[in-house]
mmCIF file of C-alpha atoms in Angstrom:
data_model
loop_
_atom_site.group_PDB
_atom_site.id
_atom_site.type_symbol
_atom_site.label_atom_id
_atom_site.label_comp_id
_atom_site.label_asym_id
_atom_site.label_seq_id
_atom_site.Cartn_x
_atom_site.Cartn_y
_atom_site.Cartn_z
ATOM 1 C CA UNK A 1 -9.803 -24.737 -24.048
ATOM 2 C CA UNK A 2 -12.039 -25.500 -26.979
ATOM 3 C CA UNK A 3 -9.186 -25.110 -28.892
ATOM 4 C CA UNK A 4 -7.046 -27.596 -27.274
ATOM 5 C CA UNK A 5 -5.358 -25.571 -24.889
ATOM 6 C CA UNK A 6 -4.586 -26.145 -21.246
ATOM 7 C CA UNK A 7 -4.682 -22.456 -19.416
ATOM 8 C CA UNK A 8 -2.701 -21.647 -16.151
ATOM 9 C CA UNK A 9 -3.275 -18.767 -13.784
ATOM 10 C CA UNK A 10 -1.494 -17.265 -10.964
ATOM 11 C CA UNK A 11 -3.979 -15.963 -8.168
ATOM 12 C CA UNK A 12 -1.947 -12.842 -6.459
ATOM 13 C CA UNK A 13 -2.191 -11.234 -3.724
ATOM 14 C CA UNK A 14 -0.417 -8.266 -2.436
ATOM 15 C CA UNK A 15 0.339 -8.336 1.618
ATOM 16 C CA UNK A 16 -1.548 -5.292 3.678
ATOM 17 C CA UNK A 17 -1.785 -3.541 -0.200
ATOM 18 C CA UNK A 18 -3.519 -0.393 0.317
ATOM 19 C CA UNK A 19 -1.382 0.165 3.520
ATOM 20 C CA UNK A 20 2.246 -0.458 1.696
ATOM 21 C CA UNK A 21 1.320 2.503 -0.953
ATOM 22 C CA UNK A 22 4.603 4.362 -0.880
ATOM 23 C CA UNK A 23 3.183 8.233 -1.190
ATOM 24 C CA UNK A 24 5.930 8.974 -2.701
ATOM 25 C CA UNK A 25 6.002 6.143 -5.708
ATOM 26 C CA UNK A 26 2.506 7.118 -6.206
ATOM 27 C CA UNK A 27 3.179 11.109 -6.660
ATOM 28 C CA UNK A 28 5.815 10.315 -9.237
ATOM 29 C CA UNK A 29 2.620 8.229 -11.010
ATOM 30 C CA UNK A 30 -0.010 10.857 -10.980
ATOM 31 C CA UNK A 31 1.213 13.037 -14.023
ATOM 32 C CA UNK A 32 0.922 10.132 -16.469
ATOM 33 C CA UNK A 33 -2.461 10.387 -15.774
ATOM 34 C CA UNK A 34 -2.541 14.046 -16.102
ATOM 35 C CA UNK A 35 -2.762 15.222 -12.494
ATOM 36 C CA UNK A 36 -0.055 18.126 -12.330
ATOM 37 C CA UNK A 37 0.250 21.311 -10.729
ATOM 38 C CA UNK A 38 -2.481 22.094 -8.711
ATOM 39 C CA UNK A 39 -4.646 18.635 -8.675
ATOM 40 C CA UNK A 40 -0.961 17.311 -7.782
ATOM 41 C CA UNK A 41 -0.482 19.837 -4.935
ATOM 42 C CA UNK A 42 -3.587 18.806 -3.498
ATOM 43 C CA UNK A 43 -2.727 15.194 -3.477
ATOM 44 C CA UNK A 44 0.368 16.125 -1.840
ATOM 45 C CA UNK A 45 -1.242 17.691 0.862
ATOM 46 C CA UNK A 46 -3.751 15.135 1.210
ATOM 47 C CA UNK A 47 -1.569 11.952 1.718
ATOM 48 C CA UNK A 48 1.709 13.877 3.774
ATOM 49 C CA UNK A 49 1.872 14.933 7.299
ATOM 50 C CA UNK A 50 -1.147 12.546 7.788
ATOM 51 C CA UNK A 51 -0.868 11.270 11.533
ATOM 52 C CA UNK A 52 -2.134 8.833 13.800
ATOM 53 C CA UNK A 53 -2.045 7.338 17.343
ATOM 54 C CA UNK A 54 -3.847 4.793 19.426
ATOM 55 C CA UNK A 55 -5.953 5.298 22.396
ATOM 56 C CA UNK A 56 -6.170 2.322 24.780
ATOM 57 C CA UNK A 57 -8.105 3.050 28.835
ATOM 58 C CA UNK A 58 -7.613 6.570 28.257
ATOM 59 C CA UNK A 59 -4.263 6.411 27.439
ATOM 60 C CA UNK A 60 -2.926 7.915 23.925
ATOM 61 C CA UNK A 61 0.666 7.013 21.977
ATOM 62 C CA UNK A 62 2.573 10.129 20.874
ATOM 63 C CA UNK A 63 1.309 10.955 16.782
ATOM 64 C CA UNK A 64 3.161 8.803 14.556
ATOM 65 C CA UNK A 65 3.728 10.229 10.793
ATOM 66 C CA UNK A 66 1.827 7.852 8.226
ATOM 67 C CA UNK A 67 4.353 7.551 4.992
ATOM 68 C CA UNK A 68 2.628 4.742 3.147
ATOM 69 C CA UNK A 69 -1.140 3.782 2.875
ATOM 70 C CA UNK A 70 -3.930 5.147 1.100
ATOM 71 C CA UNK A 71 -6.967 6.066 3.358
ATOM 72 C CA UNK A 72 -9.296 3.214 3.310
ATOM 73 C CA UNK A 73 -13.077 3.253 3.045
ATOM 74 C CA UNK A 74 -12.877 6.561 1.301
ATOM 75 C CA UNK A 75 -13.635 6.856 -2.250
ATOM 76 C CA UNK A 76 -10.593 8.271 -3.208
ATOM 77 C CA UNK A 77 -8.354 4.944 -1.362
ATOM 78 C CA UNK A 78 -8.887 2.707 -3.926
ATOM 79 C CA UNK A 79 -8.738 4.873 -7.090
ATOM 80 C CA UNK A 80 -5.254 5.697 -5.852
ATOM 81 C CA UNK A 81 -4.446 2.211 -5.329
ATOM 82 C CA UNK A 82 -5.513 1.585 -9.409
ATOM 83 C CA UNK A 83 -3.611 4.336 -10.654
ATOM 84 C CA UNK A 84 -0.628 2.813 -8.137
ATOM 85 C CA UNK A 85 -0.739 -0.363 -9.473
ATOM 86 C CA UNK A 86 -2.007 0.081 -13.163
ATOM 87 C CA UNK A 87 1.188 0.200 -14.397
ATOM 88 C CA UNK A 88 2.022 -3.694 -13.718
ATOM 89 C CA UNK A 89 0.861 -4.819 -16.988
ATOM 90 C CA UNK A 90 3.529 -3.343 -18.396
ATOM 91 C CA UNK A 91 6.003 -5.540 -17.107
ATOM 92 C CA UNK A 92 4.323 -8.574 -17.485
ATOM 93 C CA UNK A 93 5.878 -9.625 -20.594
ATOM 94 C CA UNK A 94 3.835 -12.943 -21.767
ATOM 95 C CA UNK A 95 0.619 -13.481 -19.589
ATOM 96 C CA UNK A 96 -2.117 -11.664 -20.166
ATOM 97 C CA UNK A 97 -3.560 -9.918 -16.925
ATOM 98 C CA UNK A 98 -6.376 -9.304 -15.076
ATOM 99 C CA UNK A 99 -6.901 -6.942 -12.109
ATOM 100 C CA UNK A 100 -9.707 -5.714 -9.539
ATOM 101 C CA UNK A 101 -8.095 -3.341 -7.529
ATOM 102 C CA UNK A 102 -6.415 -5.328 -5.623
ATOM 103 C CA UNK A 103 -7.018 -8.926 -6.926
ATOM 104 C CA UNK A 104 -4.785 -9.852 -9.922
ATOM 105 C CA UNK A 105 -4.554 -12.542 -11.933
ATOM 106 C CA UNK A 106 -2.302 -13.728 -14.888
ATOM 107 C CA UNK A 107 -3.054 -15.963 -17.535
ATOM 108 C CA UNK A 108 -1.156 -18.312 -19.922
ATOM 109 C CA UNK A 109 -2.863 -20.419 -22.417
ATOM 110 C CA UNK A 110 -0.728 -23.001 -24.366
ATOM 111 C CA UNK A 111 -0.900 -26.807 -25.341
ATOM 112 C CA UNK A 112 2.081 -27.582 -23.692
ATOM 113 C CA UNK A 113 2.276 -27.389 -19.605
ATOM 114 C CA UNK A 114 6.259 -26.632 -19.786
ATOM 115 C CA UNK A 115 5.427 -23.884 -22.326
ATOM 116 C CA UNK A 116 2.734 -22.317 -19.729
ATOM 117 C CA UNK A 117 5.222 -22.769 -16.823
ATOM 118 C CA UNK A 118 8.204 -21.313 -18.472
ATOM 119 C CA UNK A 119 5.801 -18.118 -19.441
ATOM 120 C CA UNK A 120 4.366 -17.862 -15.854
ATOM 121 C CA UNK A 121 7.716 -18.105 -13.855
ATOM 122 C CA UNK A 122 9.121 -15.772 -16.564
ATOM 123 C CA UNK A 123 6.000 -13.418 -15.753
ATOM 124 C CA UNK A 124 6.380 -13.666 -12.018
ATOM 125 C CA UNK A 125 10.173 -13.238 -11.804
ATOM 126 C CA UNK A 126 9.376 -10.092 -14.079
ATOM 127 C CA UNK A 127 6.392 -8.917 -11.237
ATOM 128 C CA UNK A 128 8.449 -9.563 -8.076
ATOM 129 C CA UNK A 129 11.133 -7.025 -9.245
ATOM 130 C CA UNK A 130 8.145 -4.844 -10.316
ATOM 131 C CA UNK A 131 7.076 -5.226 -6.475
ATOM 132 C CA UNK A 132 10.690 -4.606 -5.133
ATOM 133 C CA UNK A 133 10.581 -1.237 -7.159
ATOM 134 C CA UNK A 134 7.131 0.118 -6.129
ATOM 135 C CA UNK A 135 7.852 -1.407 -2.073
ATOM 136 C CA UNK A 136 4.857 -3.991 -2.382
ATOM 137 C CA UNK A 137 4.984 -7.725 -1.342
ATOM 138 C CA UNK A 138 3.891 -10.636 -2.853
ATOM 139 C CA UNK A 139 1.834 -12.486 0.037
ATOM 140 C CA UNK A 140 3.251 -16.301 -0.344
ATOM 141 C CA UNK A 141 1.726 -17.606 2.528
ATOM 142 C CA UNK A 142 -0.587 -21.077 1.610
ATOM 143 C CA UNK A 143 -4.098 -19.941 0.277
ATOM 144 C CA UNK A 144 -2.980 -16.672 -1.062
ATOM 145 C CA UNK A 145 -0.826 -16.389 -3.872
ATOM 146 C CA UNK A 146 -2.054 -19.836 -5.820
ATOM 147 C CA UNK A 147 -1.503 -21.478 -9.082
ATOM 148 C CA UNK A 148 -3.976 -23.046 -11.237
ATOM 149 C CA UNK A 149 -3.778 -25.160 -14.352
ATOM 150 C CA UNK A 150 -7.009 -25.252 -15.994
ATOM 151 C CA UNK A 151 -8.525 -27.626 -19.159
ATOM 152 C CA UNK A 152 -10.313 -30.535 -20.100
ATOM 153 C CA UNK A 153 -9.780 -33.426 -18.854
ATOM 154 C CA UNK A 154 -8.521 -35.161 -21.600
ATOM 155 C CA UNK A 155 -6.181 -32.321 -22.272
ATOM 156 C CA UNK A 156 -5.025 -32.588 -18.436
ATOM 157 C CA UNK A 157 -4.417 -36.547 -18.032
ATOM 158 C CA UNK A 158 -2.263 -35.896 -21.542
ATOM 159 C CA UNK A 159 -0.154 -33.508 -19.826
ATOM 160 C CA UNK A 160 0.504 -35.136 -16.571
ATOM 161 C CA UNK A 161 2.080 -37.767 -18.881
ATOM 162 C CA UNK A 162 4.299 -35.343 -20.263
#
């Protein structure tokens, strides 16, 4: 901004995202961080034939096999989720990015608003296939994913005339 430049950001967030993990998508992601053969194997085992069921009065469902999800409130839940979804920056293609865990935010700073739309809707066409591929959604509903155009005011009232 102090250089005359209007920024915009697009606030994202991920529906249910450490629950949609495929465990598959994320096994194929592991050896680019150098977890093979053994270290691998005991992911494996770790995140398949995982089970649950609900109890209700005394009453329990028949196990159902968990295929997607990370184990929350463990340490290891949201590590996985990182290494999951580290990859995302490289398919955003003219927004710079920021991420915590899940909380991720892109950034385009130009002096034109058309500019900084054109680069964001590039950007987001460019992360909703990236979301198809890796079976995550994009939660659209009001309040969650948001966009924000950010500068001074001068810089804003010039652009709303534009």
């Amino acid at each position: 901004m102090d250089n005359g430049k209007l920024i915009g950001c697009v606030y994202l967030d991920l529906s249910k995202a450490f629950d949609t993990i495929a465990h598959c998508i994320l096994l194929d992601k592991l050896p680019a961080y150098g977890v093979v053969g053994p270290e691998l194997a005991w992911f494996t085992d770790y995140l398949f034939n995982r089970t649950q069921l609900v109890e209700m009065q005394n009453n329990c469902s028949r196990p159902s096999t968990i295929t997607t999800g990370v184990p929350q409130g463990s340490i290891l839940g949201p590590l996985m989720f990182i290494v999951f979804f580290n990859d995302l920056k490289e398919s955003v293609k003219n927004s710079e990015i920021i991420k915590y865990a899940d909380d991720t935010v892109i950034l385009y700073a130009d002096k034109d608003a058309q500019n900084i739309e054109d680069a964001l809707n590039k950007d987001m066409n460019l992360i909703r296939d990236y979301c198809y591929h890796n079976e995550l959604l994009l939660n659209q509903k009001k309040d969650k994913t948001e966009v924000m155009l950010f500068g001074t005011s001068q810089r804003l009232r010039k652009s709303r005339k534009t």
